[in-house]
JSON list of C-alpha atoms in Angstrom, two decimals:
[
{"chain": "A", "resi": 1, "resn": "UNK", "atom": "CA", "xyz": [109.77, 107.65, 107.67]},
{"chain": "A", "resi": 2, "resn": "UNK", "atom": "CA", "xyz": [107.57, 105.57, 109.98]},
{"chain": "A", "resi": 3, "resn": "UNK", "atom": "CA", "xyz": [108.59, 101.76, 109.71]},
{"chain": "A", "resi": 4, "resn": "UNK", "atom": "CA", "xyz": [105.32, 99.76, 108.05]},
{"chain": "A", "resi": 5, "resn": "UNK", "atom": "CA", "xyz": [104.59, 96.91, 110.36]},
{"chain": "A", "resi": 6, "resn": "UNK", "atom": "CA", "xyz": [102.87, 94.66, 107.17]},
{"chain": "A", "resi": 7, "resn": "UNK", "atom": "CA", "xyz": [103.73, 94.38, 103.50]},
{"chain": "A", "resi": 8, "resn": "UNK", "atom": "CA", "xyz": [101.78, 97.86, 102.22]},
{"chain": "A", "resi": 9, "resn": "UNK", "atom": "CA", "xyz": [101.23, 95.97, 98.96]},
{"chain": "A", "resi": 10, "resn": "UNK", "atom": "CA", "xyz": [98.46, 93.47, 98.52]},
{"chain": "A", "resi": 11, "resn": "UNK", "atom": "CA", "xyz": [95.82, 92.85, 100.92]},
{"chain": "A", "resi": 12, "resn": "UNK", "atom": "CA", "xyz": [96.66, 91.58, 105.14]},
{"chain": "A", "resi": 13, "resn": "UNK", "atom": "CA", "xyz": [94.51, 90.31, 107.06]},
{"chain": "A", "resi": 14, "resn": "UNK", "atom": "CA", "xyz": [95.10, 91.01, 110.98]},
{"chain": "A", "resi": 15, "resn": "UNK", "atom": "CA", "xyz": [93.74, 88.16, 112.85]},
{"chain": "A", "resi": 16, "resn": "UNK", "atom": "CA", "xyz": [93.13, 87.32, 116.89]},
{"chain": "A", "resi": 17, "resn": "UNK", "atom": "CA", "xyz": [91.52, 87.83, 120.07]},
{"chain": "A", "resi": 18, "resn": "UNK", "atom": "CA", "xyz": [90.97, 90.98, 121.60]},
{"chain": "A", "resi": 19, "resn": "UNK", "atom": "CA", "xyz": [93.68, 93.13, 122.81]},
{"chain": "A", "resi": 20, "resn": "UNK", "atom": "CA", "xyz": [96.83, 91.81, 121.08]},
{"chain": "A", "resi": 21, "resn": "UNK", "atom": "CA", "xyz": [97.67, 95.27, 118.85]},
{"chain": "A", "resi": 22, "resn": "UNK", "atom": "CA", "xyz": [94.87, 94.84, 115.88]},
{"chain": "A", "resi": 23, "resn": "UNK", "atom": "CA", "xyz": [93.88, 98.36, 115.84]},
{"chain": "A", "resi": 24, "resn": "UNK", "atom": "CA", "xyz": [97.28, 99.72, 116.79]},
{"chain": "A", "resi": 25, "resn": "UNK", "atom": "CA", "xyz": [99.07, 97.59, 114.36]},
{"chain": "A", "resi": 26, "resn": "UNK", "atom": "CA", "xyz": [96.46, 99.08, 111.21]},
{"chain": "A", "resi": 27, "resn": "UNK", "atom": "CA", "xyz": [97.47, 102.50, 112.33]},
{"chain": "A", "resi": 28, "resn": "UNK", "atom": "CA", "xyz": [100.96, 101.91, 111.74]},
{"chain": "A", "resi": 29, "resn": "UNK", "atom": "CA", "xyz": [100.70, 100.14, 108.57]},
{"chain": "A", "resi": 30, "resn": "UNK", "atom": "CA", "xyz": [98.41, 103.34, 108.02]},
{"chain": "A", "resi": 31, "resn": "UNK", "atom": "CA", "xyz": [100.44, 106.27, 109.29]},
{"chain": "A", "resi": 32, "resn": "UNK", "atom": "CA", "xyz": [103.74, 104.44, 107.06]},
{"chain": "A", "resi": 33, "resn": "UNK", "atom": "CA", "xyz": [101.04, 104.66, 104.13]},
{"chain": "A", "resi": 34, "resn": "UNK", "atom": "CA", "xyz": [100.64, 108.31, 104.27]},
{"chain": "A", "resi": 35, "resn": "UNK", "atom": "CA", "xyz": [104.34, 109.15, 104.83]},
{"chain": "A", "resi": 36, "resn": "UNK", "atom": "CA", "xyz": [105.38, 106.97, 101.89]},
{"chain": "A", "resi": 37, "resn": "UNK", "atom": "CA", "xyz": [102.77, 108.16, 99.79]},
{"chain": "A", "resi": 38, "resn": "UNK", "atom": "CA", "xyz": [100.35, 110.52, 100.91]},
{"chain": "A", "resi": 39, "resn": "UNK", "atom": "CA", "xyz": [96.21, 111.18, 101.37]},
{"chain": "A", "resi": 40, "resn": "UNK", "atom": "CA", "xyz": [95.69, 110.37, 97.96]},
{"chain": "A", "resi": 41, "resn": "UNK", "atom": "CA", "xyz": [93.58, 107.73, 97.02]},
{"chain": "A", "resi": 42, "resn": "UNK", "atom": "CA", "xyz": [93.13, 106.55, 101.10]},
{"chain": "A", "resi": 43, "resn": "UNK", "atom": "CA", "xyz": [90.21, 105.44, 102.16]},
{"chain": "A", "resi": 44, "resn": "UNK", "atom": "CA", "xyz": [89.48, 103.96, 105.96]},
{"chain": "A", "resi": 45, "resn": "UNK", "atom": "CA", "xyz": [86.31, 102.44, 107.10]},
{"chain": "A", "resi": 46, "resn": "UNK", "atom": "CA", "xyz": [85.88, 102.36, 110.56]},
{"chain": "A", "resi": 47, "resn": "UNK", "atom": "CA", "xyz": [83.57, 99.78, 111.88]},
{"chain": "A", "resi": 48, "resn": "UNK", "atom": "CA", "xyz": [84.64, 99.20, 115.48]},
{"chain": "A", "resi": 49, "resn": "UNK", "atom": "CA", "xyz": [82.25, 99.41, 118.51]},
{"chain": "A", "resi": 50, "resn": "UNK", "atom": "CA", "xyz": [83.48, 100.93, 121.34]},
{"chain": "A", "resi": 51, "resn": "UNK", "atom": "CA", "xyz": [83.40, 98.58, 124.24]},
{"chain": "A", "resi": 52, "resn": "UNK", "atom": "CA", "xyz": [83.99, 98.36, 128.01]},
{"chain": "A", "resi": 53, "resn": "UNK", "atom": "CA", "xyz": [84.33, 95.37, 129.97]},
{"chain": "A", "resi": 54, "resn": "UNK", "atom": "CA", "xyz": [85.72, 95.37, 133.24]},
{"chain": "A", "resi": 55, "resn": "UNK", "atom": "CA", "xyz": [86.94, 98.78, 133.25]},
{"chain": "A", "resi": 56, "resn": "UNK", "atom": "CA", "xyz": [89.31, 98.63, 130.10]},
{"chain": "A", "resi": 57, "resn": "UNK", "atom": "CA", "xyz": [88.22, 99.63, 126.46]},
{"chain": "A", "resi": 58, "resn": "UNK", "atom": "CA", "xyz": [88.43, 96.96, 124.19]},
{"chain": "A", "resi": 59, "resn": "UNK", "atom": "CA", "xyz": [89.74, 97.57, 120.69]},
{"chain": "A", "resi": 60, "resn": "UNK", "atom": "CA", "xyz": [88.00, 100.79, 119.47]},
{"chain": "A", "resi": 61, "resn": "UNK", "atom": "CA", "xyz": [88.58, 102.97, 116.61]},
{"chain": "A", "resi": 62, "resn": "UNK", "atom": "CA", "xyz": [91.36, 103.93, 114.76]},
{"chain": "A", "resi": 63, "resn": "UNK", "atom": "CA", "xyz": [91.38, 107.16, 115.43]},
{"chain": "A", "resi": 64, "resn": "UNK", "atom": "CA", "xyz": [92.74, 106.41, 119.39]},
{"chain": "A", "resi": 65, "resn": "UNK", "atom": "CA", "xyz": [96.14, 105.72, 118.14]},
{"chain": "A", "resi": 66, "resn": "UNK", "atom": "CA", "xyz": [96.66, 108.31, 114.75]},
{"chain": "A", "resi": 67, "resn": "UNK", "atom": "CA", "xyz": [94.94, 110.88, 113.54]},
{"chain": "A", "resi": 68, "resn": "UNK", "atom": "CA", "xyz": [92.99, 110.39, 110.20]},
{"chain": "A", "resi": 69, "resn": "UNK", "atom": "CA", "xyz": [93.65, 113.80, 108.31]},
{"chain": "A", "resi": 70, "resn": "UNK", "atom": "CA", "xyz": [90.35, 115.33, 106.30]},
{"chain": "A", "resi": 71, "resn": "UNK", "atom": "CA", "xyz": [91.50, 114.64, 103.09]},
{"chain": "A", "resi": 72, "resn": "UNK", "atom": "CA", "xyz": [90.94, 110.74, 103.80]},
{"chain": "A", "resi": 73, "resn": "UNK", "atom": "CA", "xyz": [87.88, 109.38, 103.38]},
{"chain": "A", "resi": 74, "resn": "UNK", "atom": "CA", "xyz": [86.94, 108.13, 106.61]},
{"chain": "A", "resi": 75, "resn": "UNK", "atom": "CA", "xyz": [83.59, 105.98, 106.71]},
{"chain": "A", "resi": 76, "resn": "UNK", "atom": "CA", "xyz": [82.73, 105.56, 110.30]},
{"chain": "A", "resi": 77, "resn": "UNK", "atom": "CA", "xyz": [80.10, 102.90, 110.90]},
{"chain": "A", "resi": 78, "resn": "UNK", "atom": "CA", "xyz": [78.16, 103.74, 114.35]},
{"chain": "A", "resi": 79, "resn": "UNK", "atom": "CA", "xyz": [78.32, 100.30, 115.49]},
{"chain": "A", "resi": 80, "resn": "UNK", "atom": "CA", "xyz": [76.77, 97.97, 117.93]},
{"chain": "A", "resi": 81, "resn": "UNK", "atom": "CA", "xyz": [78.44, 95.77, 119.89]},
{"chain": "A", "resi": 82, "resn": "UNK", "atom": "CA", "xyz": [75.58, 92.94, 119.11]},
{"chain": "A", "resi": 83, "resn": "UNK", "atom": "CA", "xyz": [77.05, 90.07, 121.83]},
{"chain": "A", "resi": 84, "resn": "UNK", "atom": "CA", "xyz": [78.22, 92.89, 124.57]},
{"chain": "A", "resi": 85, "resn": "UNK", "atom": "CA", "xyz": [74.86, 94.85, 124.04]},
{"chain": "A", "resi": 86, "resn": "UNK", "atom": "CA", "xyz": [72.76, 92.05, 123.80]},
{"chain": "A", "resi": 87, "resn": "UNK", "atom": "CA", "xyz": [70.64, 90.20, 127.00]},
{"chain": "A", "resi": 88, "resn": "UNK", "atom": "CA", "xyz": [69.71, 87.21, 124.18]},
{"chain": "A", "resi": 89, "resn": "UNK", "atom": "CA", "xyz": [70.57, 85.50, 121.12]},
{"chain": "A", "resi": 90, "resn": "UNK", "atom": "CA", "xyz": [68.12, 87.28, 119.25]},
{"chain": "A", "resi": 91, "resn": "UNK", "atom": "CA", "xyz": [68.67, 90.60, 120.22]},
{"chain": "A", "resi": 92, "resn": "UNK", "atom": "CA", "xyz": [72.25, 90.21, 119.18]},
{"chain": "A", "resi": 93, "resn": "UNK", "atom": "CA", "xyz": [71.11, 89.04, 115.94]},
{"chain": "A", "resi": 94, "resn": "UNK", "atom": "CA", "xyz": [69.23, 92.02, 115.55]},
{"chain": "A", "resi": 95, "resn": "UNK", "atom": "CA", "xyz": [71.69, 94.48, 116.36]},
{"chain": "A", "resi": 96, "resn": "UNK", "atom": "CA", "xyz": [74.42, 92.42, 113.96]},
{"chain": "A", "resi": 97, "resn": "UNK", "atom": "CA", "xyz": [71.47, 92.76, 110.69]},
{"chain": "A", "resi": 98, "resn": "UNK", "atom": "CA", "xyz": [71.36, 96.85, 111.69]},
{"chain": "A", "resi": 99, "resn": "UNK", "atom": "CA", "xyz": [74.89, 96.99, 111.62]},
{"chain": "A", "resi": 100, "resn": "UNK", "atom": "CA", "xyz": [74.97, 95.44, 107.96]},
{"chain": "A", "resi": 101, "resn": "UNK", "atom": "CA", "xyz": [72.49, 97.66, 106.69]},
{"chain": "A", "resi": 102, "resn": "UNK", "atom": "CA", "xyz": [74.03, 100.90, 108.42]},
{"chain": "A", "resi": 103, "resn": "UNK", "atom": "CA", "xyz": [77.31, 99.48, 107.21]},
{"chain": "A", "resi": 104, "resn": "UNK", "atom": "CA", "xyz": [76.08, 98.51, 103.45]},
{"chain": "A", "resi": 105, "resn": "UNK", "atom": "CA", "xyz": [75.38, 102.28, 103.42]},
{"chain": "A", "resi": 106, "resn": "UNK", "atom": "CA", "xyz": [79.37, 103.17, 104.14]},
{"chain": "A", "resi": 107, "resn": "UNK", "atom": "CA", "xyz": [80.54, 100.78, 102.08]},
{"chain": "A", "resi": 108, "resn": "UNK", "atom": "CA", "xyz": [78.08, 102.19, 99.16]},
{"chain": "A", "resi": 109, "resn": "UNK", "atom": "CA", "xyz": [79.58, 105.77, 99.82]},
{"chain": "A", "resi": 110, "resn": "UNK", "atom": "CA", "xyz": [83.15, 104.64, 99.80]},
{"chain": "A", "resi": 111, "resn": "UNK", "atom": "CA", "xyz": [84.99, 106.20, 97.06]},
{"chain": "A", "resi": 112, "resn": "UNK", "atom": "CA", "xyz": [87.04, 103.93, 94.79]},
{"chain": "A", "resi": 113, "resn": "UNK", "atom": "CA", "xyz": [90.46, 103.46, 97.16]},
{"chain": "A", "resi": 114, "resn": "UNK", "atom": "CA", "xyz": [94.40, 103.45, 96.18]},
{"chain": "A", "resi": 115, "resn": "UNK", "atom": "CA", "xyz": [94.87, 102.40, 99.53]},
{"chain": "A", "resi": 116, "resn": "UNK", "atom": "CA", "xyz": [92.50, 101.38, 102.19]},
{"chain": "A", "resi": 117, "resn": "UNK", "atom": "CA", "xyz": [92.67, 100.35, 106.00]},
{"chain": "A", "resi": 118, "resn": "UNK", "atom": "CA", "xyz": [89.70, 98.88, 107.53]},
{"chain": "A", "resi": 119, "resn": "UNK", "atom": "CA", "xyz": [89.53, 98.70, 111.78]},
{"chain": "A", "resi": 120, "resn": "UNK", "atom": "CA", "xyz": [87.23, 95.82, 112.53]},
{"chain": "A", "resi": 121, "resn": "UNK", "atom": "CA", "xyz": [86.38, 93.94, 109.34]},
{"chain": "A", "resi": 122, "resn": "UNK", "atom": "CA", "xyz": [83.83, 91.34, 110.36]},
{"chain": "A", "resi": 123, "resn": "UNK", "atom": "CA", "xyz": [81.54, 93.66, 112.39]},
{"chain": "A", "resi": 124, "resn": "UNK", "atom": "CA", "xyz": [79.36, 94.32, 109.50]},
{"chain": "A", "resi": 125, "resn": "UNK", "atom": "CA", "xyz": [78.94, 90.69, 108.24]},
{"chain": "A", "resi": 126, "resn": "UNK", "atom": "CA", "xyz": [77.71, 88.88, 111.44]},
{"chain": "A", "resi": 127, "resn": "UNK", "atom": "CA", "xyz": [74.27, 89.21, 110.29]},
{"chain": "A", "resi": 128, "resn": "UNK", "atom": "CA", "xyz": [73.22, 86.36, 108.68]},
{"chain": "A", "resi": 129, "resn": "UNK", "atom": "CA", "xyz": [72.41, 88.30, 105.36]},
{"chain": "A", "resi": 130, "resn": "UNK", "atom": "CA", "xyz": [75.60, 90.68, 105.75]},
{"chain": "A", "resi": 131, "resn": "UNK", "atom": "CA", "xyz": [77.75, 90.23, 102.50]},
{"chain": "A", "resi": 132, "resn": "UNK", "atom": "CA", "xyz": [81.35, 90.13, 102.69]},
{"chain": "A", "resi": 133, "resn": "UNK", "atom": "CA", "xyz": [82.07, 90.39, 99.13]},
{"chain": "A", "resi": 134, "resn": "UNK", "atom": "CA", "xyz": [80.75, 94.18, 99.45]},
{"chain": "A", "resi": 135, "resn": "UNK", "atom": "CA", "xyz": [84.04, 94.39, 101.40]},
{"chain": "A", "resi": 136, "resn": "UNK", "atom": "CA", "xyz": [86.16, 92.00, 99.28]},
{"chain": "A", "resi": 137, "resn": "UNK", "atom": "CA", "xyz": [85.14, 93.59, 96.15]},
{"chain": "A", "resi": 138, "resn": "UNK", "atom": "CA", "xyz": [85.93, 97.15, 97.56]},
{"chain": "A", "resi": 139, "resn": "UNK", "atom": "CA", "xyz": [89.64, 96.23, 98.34]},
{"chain": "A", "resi": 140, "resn": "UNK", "atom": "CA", "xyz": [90.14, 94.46, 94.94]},
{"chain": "A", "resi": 141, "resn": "UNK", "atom": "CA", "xyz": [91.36, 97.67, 93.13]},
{"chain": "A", "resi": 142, "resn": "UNK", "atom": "CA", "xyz": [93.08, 99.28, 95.65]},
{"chain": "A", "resi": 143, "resn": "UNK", "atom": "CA", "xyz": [97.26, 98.61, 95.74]},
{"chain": "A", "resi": 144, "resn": "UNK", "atom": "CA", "xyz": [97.55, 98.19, 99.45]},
{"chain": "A", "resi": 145, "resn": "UNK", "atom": "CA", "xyz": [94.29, 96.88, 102.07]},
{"chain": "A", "resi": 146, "resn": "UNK", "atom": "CA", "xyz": [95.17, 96.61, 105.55]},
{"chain": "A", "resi": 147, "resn": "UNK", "atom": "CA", "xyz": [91.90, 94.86, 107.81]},
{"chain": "A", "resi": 148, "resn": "UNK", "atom": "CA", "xyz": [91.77, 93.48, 110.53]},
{"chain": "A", "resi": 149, "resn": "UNK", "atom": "CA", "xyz": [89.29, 90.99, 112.39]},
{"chain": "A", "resi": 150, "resn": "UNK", "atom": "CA", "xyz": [88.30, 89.51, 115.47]},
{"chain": "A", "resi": 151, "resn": "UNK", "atom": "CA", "xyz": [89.23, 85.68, 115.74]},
{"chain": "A", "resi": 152, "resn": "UNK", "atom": "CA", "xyz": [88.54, 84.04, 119.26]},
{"chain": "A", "resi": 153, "resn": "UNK", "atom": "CA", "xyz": [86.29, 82.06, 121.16]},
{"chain": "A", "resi": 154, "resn": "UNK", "atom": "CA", "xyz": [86.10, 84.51, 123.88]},
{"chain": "A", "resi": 155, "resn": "UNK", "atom": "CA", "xyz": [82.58, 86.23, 123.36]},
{"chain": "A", "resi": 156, "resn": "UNK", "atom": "CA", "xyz": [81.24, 82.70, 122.45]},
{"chain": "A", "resi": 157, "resn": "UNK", "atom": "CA", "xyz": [81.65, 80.22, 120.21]},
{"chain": "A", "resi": 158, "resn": "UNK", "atom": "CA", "xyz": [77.92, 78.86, 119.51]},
{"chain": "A", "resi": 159, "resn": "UNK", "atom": "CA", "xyz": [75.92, 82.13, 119.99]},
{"chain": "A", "resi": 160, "resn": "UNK", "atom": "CA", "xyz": [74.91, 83.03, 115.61]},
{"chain": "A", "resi": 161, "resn": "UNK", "atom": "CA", "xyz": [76.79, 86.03, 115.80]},
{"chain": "A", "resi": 162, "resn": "UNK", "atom": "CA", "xyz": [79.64, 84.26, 116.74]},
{"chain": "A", "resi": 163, "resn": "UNK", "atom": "CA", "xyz": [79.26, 81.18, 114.27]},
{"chain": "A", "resi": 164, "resn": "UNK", "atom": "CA", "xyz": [78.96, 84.14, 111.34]},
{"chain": "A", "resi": 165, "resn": "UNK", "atom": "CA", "xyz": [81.57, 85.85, 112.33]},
{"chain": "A", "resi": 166, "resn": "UNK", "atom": "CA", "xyz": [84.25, 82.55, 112.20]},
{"chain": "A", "resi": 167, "resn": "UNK", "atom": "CA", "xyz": [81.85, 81.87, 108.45]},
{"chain": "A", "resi": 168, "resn": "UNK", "atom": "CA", "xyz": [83.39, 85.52, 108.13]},
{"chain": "A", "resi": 169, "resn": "UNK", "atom": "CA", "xyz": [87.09, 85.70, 108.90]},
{"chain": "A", "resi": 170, "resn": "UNK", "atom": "CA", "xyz": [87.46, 82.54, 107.04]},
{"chain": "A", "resi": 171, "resn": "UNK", "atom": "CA", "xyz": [86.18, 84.02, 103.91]},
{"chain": "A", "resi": 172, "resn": "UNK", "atom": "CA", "xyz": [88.89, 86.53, 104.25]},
{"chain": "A", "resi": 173, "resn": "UNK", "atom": "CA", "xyz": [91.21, 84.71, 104.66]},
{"chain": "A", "resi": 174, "resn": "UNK", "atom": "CA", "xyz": [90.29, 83.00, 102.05]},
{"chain": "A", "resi": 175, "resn": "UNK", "atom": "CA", "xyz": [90.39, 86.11, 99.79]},
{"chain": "A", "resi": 176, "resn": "UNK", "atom": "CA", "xyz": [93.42, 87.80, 101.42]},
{"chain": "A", "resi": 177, "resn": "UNK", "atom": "CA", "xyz": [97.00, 87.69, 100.05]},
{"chain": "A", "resi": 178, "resn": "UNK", "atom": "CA", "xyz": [97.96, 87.42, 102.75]},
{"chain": "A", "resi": 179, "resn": "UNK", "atom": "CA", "xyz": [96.98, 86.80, 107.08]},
{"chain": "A", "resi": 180, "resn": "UNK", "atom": "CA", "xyz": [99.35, 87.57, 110.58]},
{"chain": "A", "resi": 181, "resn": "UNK", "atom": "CA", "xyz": [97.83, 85.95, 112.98]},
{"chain": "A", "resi": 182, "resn": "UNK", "atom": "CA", "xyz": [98.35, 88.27, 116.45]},
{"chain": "A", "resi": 183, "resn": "UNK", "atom": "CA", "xyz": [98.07, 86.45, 119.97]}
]
């Protein structure tokens, strides 16, 4: 039986900067999910970009480290990277409000979960009319919610995008039962 690396009761919060084990630690807590208790119910919405910088892929999707069988529900959110992609403020902004409404779609589609594991939480809420309770309000039912979310200063700190996301992550944690913080 794989070894759960979080509680898989409640909801957790994975916090940090970018490339401390977000995404690899949600596919544990996912892959112990499924071998405790099956596709049943499971529900993963996959909002990650994929970026480069330098060379090496930051974070990315889920699906890199497990396999997400078909009987999941797996929304996948084609997402911008809005401060990577961006040349100006603006055009970040504009990339973060089509990622809310591409992502408002998922989240509409989403099928009431028993479980659910969500791979880069804040990414459709760092428009400035993105709504995190569409999130919150999904994982409210379910028994177990794995997320996890950017948290640094290192793409920024004053840029909107940025400022929303922080607005963001500490709503959930806010709402969370509970956060690890990974550096």
């Amino acid at each position: 039986m794989t070894d759960s690396p979080v509680p898989l009761s409640g909801t957790t919060l994975l916090a940090g900067p970018s490339q401390v084990g977000k995404t690899r630690t949600t596919a544990r807590a996912f892959e112990a999910w499924l071998d405790r208790h099956g596709t049943d119910g499971v529900v993963v919405l996959e909002f990650a970009p994929e970026v480069e910088r330098d060379g090496e892929l930051l974070g990315g999707r889920l699906d890199r480290f497990t396999s997400v069988p078909d009987d999941v529900w797996h929304g996948v959110l084609d997402a911008h990277a809005p401060r990577a992609d961006a040349t100006s403020d603006d055009e970040a902004l504009a990339l973060a409000r089509e990622n809310a409404e591409h992502a408002r779609t998922v989240l509409e589609a989403a099928p009431k979960p028993t479980a659910v594991f969500v791979n880069d939480a804040t990414i459709p809420f760092q428009a400035d009319h993105g709504n995190v309770s569409l999130l919150v309000d999904h994982l409210a039912d379910a028994e177990c919610a794995v997320l996890n979310a950017f948290e640094s200063d290192e793409l920024g700190a004053e840029n909107p995008v940025s400022r929303r996301e922080r607005d963001v992550v500490g709503t959930l944690r806010e709402r969370v039962d509970r956060t690890i913080n990974l550096e």
